[in-house]
Coordinates of N, CA and C in Angstrom, one line a residue:
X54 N -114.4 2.3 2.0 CA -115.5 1.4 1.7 C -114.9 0.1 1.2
X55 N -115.5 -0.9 2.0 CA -115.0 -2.5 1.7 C -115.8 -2.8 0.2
X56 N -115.5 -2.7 -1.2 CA -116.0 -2.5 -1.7 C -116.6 -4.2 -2.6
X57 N -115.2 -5.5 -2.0 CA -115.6 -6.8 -2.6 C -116.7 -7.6 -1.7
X58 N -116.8 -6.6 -0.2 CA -117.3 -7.1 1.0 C -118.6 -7.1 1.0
X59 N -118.8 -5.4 0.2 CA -120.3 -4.9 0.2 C -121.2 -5.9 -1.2
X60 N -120.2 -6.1 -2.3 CA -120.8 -7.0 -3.4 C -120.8 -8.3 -3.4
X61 N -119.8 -8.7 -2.3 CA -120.4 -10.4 -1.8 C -121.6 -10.5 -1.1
X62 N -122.2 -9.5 -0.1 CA -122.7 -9.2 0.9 C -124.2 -9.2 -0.3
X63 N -124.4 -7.8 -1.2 CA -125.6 -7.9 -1.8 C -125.7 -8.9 -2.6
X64 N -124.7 -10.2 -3.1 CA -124.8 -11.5 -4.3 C -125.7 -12.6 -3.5
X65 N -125.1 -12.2 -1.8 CA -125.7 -13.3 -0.8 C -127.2 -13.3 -0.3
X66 N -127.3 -11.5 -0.6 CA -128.8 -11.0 -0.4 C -129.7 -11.5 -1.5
X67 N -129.8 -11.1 -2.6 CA -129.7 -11.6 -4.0 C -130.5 -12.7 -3.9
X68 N -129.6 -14.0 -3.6 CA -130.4 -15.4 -3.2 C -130.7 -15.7 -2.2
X69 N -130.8 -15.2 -1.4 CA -131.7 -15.1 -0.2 C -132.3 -13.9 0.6
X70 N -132.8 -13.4 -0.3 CA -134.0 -12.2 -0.1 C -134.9 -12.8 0.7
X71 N -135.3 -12.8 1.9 CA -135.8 -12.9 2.9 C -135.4 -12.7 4.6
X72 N -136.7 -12.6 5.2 CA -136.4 -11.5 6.3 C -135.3 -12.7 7.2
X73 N -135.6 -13.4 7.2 CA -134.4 -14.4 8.2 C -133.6 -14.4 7.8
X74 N -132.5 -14.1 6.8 CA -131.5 -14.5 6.1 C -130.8 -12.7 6.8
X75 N -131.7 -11.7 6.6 CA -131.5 -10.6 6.6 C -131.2 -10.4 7.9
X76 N -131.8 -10.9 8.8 CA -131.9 -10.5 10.2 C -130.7 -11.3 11.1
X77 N -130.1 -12.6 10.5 CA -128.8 -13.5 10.8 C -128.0 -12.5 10.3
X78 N -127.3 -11.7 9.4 CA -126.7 -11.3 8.6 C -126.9 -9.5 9.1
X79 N -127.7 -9.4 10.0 CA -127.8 -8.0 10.2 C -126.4 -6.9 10.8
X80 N -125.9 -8.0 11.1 CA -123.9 -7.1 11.9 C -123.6 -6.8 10.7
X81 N -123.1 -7.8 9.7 CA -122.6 -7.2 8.2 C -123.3 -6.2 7.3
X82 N -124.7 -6.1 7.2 CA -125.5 -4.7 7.0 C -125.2 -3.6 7.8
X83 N -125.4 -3.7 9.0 CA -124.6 -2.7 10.0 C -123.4 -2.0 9.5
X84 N -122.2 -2.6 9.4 CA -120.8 -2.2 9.1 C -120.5 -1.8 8.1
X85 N -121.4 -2.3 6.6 CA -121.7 -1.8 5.4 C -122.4 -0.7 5.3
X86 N -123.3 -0.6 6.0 CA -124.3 0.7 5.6 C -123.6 1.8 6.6
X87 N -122.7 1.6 7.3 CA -121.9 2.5 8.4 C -120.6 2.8 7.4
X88 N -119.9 2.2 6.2 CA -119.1 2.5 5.7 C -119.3 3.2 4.5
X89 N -120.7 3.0 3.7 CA -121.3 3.9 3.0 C -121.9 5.1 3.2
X90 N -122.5 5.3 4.4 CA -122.0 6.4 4.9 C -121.1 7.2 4.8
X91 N -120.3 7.2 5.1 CA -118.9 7.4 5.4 C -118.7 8.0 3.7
X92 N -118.8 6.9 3.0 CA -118.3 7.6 1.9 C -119.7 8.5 1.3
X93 N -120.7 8.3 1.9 CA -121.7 9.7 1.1 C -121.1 10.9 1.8
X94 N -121.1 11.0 3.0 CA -120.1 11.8 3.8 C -119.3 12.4 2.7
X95 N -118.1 11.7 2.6 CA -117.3 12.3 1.7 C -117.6 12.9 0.4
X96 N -118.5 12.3 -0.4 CA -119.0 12.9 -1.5 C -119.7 14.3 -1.5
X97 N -120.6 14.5 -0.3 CA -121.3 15.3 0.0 C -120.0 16.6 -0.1
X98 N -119.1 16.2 0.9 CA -118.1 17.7 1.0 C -117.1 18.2 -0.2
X99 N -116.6 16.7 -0.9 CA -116.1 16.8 -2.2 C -117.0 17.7 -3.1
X100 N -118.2 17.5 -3.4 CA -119.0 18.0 -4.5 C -118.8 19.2 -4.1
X101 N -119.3 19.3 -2.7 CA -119.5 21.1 -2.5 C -118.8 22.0 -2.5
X102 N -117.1 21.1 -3.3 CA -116.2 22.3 -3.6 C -116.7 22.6 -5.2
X103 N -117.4 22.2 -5.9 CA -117.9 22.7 -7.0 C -119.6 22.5 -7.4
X104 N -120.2 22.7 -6.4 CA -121.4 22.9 -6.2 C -122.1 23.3 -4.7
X105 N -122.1 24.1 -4.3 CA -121.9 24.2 -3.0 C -123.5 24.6 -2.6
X106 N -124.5 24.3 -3.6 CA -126.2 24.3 -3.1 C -126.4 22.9 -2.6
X107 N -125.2 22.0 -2.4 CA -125.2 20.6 -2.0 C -124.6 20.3 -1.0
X108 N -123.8 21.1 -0.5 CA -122.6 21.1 0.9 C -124.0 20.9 2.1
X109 N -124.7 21.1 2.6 CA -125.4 21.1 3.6 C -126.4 19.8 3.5
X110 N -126.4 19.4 2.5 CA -127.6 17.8 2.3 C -127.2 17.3 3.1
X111 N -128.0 16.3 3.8 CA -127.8 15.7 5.2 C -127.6 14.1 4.7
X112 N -126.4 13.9 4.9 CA -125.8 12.2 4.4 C -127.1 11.1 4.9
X113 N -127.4 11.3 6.3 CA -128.2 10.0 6.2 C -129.4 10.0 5.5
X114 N -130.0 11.3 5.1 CA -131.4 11.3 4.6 C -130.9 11.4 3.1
X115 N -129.6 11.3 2.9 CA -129.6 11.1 1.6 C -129.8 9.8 1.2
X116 N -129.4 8.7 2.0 CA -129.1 7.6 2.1 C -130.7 6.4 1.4
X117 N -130.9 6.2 0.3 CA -131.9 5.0 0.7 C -132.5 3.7 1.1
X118 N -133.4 3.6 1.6 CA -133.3 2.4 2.4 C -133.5 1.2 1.5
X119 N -132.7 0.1 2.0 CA -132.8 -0.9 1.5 C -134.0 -2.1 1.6
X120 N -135.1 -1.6 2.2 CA -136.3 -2.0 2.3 C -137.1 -1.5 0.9
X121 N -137.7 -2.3 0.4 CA -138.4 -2.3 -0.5 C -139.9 -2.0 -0.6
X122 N -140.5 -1.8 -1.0 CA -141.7 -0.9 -1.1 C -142.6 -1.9 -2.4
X123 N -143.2 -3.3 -1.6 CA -143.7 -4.4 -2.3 C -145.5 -3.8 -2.4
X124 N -146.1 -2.9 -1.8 CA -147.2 -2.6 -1.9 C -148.2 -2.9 -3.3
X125 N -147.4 -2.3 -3.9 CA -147.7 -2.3 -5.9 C -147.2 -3.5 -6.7
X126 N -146.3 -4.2 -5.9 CA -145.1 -5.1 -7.2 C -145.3 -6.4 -6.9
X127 N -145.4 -7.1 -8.3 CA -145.6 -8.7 -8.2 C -144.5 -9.0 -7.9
X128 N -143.6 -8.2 -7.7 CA -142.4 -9.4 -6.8 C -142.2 -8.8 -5.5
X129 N -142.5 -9.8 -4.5 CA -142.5 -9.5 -3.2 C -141.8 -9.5 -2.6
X130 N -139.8 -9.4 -3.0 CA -138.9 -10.0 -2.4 C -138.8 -8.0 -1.3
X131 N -138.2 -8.6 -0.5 CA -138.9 -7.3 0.6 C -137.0 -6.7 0.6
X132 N -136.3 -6.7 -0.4 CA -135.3 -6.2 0.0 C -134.6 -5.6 -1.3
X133 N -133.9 -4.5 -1.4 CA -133.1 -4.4 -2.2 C -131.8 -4.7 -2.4
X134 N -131.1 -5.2 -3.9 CA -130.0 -5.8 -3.9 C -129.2 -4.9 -4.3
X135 N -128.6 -3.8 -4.3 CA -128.2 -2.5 -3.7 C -128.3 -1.3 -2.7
X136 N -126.8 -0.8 -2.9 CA -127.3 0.5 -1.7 C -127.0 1.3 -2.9
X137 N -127.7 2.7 -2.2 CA -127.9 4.0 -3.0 C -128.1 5.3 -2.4
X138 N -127.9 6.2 -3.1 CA -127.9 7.8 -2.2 C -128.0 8.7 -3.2
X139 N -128.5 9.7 -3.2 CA -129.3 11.0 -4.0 C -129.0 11.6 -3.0
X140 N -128.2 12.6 -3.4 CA -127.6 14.2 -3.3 C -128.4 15.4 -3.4
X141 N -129.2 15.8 -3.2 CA -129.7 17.2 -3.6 C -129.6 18.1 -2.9
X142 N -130.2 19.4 -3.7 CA -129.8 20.7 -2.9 C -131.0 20.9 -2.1
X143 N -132.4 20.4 -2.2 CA -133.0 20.7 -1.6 C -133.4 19.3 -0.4
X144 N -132.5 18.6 -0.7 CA -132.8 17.4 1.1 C -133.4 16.7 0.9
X145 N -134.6 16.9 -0.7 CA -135.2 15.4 -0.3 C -134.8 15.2 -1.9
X146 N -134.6 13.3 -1.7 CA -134.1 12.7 -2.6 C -135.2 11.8 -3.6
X147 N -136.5 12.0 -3.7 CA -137.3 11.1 -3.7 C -138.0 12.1 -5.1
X148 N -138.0 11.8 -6.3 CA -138.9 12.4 -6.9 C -140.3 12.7 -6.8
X149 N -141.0 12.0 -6.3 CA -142.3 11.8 -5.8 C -142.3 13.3 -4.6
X150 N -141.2 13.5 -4.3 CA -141.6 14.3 -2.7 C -141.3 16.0 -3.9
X151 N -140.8 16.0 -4.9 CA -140.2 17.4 -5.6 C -139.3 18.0 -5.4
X152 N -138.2 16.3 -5.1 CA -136.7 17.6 -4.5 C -136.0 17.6 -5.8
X153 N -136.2 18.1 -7.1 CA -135.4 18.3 -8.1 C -134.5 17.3 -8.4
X154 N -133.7 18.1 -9.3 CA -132.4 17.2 -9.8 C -131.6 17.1 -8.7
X155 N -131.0 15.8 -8.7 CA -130.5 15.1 -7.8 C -128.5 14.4 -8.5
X156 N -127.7 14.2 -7.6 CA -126.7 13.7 -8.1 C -127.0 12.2 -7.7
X157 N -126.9 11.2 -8.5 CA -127.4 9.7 -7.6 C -126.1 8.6 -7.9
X158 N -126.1 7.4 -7.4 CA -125.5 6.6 -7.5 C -125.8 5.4 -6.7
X159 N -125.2 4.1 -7.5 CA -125.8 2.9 -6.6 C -125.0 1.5 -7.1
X160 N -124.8 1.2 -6.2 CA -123.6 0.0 -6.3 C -124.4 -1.1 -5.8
X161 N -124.4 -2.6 -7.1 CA -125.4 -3.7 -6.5 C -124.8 -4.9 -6.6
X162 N -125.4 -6.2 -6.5 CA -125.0 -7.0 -6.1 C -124.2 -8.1 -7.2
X163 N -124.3 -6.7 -8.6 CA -123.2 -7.5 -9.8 C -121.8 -7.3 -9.9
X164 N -121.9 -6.1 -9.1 CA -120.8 -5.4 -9.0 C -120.4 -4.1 -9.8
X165 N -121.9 -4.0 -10.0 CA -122.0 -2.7 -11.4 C -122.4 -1.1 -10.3
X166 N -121.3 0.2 -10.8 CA -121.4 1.3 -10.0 C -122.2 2.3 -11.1
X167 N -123.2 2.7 -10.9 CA -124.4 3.2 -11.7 C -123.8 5.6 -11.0
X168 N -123.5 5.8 -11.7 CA -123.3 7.0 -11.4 C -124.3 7.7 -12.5
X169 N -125.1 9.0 -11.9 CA -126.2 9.6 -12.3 C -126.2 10.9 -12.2
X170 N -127.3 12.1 -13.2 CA -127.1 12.7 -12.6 C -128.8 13.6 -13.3
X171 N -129.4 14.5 -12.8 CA -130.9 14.9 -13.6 C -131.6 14.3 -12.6
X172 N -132.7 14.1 -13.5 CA -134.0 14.0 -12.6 C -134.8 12.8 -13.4
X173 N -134.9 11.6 -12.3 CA -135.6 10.7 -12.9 C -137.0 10.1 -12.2
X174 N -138.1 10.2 -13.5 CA -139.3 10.1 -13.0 C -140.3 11.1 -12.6
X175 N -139.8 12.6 -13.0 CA -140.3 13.5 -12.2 C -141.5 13.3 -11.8
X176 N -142.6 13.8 -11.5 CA -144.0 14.0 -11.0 C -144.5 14.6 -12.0
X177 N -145.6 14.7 -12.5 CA -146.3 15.1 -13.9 C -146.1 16.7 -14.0
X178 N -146.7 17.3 -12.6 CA -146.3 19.0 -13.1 C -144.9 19.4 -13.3
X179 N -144.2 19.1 -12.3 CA -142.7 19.3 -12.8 C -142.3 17.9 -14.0
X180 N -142.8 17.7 -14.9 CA -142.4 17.2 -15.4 C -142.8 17.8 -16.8
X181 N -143.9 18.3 -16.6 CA -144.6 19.8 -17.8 C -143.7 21.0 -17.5
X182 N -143.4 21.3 -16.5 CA -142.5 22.3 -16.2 C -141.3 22.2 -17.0
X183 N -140.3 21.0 -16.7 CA -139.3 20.6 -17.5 C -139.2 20.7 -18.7
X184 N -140.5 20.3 -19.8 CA -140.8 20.2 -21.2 C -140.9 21.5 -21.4
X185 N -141.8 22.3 -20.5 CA -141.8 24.0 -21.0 C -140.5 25.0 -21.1
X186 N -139.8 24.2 -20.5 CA -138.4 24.8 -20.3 C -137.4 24.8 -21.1
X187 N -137.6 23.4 -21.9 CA -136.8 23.0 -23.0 C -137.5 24.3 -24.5
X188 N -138.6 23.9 -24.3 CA -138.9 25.1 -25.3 C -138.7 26.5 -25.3
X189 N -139.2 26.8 -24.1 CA -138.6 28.3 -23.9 C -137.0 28.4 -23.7
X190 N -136.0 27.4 -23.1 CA -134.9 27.9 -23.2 C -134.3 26.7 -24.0
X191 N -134.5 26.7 -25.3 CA -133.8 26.0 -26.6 C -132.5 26.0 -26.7
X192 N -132.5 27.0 -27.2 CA -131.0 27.5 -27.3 C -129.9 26.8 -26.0
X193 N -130.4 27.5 -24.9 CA -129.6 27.1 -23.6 C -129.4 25.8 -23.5
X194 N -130.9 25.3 -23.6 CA -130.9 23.2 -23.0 C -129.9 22.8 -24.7
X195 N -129.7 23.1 -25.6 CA -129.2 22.7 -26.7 C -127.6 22.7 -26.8
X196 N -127.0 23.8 -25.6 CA -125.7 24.1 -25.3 C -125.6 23.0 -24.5
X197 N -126.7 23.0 -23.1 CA -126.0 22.1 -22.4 C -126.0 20.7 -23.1
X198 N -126.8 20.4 -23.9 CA -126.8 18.8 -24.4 C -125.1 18.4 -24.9
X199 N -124.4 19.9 -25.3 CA -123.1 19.9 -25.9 C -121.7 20.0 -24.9
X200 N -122.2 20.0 -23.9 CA -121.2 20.1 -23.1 C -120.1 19.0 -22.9
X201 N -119.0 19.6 -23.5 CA -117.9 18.6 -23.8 C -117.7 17.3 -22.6
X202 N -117.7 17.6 -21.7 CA -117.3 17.2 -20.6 C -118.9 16.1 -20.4
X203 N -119.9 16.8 -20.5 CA -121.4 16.0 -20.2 C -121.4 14.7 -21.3
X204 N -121.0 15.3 -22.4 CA -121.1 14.4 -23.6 C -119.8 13.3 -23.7
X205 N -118.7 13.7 -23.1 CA -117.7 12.4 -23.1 C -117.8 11.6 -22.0
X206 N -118.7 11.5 -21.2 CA -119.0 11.1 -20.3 C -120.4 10.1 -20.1
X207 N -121.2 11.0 -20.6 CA -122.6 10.5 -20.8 C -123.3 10.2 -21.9
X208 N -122.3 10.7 -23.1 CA -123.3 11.1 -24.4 C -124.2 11.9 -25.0
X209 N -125.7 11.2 -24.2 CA -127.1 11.6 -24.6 C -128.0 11.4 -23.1
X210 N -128.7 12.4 -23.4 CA -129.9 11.8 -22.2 C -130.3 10.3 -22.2
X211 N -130.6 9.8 -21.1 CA -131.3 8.5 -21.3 C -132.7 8.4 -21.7
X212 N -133.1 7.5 -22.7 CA -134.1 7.1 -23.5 C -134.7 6.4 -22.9
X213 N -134.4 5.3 -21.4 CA -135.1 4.3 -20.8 C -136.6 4.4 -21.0
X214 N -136.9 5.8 -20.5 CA -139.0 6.1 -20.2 C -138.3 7.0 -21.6
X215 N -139.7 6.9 -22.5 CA -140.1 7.7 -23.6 C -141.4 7.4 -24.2
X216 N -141.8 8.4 -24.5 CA -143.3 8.3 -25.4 C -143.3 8.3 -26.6
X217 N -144.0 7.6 -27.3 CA -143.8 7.4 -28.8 C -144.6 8.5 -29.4
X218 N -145.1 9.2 -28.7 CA -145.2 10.4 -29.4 C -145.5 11.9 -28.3
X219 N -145.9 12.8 -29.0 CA -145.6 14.6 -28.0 C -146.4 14.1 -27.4
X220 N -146.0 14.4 -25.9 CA -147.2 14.2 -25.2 C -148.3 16.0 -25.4
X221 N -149.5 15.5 -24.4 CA -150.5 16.5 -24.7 C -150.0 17.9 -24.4
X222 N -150.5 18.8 -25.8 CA -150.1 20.1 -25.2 C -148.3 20.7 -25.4
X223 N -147.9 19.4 -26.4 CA -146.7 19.9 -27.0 C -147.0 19.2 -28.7
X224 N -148.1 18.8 -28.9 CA -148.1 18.2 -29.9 C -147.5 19.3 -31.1
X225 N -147.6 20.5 -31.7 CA -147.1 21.2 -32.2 C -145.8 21.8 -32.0
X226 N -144.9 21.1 -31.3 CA -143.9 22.0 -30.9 C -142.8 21.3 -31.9
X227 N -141.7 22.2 -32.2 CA -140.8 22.1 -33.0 C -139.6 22.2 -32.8
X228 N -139.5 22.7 -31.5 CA -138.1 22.5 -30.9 C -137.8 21.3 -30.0
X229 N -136.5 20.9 -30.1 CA -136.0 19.8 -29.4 C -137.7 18.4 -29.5
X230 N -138.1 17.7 -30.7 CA -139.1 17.2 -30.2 C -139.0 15.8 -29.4
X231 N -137.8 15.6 -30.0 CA -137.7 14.1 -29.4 C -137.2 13.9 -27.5
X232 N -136.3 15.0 -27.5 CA -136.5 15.4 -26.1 C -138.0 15.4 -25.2
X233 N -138.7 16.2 -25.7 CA -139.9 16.6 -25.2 C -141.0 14.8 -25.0
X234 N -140.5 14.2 -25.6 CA -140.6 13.1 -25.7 C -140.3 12.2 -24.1
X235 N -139.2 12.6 -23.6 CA -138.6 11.8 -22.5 C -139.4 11.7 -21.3
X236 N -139.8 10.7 -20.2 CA -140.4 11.1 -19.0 C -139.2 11.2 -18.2
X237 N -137.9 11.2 -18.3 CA -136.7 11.3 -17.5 C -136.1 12.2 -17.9
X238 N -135.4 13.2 -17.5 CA -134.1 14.2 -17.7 C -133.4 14.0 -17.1
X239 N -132.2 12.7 -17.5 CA -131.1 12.4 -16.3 C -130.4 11.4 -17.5
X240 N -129.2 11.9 -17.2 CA -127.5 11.0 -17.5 C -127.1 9.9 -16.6
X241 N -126.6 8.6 -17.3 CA -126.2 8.1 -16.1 C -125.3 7.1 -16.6
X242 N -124.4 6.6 -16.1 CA -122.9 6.0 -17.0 C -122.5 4.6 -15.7
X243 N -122.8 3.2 -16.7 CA -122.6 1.9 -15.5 C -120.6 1.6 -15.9
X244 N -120.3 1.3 -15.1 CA -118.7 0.7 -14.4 C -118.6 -0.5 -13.7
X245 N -118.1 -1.8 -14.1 CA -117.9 -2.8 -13.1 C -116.7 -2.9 -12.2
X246 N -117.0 -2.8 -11.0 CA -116.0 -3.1 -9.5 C -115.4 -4.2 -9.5
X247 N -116.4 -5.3 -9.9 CA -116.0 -6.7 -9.9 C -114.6 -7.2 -10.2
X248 N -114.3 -6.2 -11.3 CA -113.0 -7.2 -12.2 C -112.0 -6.3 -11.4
X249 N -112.0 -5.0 -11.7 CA -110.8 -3.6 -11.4 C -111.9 -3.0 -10.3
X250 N -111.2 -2.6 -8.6 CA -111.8 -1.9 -8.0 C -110.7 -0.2 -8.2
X251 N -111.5 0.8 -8.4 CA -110.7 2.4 -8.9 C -109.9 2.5 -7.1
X252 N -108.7 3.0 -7.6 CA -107.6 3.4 -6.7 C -108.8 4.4 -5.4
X253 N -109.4 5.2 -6.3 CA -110.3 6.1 -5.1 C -111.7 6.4 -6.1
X254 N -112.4 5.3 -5.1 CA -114.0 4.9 -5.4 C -114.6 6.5 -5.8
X255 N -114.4 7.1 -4.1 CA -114.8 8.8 -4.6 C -114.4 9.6 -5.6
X256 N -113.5 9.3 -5.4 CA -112.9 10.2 -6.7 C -114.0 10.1 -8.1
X257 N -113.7 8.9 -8.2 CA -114.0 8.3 -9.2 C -116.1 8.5 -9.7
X258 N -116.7 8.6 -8.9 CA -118.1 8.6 -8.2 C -118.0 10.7 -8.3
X259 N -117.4 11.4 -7.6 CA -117.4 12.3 -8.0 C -117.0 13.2 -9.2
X260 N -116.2 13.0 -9.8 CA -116.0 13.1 -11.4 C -117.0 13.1 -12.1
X261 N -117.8 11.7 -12.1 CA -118.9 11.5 -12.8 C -119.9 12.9 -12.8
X262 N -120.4 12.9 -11.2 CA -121.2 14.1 -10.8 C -120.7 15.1 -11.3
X263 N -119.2 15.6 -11.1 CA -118.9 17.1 -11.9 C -119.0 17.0 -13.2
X264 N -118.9 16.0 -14.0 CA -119.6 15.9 -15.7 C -120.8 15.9 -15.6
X265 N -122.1 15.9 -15.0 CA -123.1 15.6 -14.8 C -123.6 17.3 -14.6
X266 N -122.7 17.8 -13.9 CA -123.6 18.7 -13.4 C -123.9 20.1 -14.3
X267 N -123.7 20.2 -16.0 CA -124.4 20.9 -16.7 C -125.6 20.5 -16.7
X268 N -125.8 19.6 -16.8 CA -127.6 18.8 -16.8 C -128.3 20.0 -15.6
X269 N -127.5 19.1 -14.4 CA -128.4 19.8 -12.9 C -128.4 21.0 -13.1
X270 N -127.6 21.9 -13.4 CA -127.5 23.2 -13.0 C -128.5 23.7 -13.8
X271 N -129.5 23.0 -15.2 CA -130.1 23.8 -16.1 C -131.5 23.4 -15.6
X272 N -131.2 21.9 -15.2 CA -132.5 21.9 -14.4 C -133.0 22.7 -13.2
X273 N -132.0 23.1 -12.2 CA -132.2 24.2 -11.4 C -132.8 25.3 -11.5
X274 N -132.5 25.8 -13.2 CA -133.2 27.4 -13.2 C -134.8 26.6 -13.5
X275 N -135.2 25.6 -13.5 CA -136.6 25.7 -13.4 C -136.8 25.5 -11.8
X276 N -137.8 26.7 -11.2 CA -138.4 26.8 -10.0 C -139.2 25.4 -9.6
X277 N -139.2 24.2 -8.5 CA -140.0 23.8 -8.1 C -140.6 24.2 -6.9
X278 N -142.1 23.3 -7.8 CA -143.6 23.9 -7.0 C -143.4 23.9 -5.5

């Protein structure tokens, strides 16, 4: 992965987010989104020596598009200034569709590599599902929050979405509250390319995921609908 080529490429998208600029410039999207590939490819087989409910995800539908979805949003710019890909075991990457916890990652046009890993945004029933889970298995979600390896890496869950207070139907609960609190169950740790590009991108992108993946695996034992 041409990795100074692909962040010149989205700085140039950036200021000039629009369809002619995109469509002049469309060979260089081509050879970029053909080399990112390439490396979800690689990730995909990497991981599945230590998660192997992920060996079979299909790279290109892991892949998301760089078309933007302006239906809802005051800003109309019709493009995104990153690429990105979500890993899961169940094929789809889209919270919205219920493919669980996901491994993600996404490199943009600052030169910042966003490695992830959990479930962000779930859908409201799996998202009560997840809260039920933390209560019933306390103990367990309390180990994993300790996990050496999750915690030197990631810390803490991310706080980004949170309610300022229990949502409905946990108001009395007493375990984990501030947890129960989160609309997201997902880790996620930024790195700049810009200054130092890593000897081996994947490597480096996969690591993250194998620290990550006490989160996924606890999210897993909850069944989605």
């Amino acid at each position: 992965m041409h990795v100074r080529d692909l962040i010149g490429y989205l700085g140039e998208l950036a200021e000039n987010n629009n369809r002619a600029w995109f469509v002049m410039n469309k060979p260089r999207y081509d050879i970029l989104r053909a080399e990112f590939l390439e490396l979800v490819v690689r990730l995909i087989r990497e991981i599945g020596k230590f998660d192997p409910a992920v060996a079979d995800c299909n790279p290109k539908k892991a892949l998301f598009r760089i078309n933007r979805d302006i239906r809802f949003s005051h800003d109309k710019s019709p493009y995104k200034t990153y690429f990105s890909a979500a890993i899961t075991a169940s094929g789809l990457k889209k919270p919205s569709q219920g493919g669980g916890p996901s491994y993600y990652f996404h490199i943009d046009a600052n030169g910042t590599l966003l490695v992830a890993g959990g479930e962000y945004m779930p859908p409201p029933a799996r998202l009560k599902a997840i809260r039920e889970r933390v209560i019933e298995d306390a103990a367990g979600f309390g180990k994993m929050l300790k996990n050496k390896r999750l915690k030197q890496t990631y810390g803490d869950l991310q706080e980004e979405c949170k309610l300022k207070r229990l949502p409905k139907g946990f108001e009395n609960a007493e375990v984990h509250p501030e947890y129960l609190k989160l609309k997201s169950f997902i880790v996620w740790t930024e790195t700049s390319l810009k200054n130092k590009k890593p000897d081996d991108l994947a490597e480096q992108i996969v690591s993250g995921f194998r620290d990550s993946q006490p989160l996924v695996n606890w999210l897993r034992e909850i069944p989605l609908a």
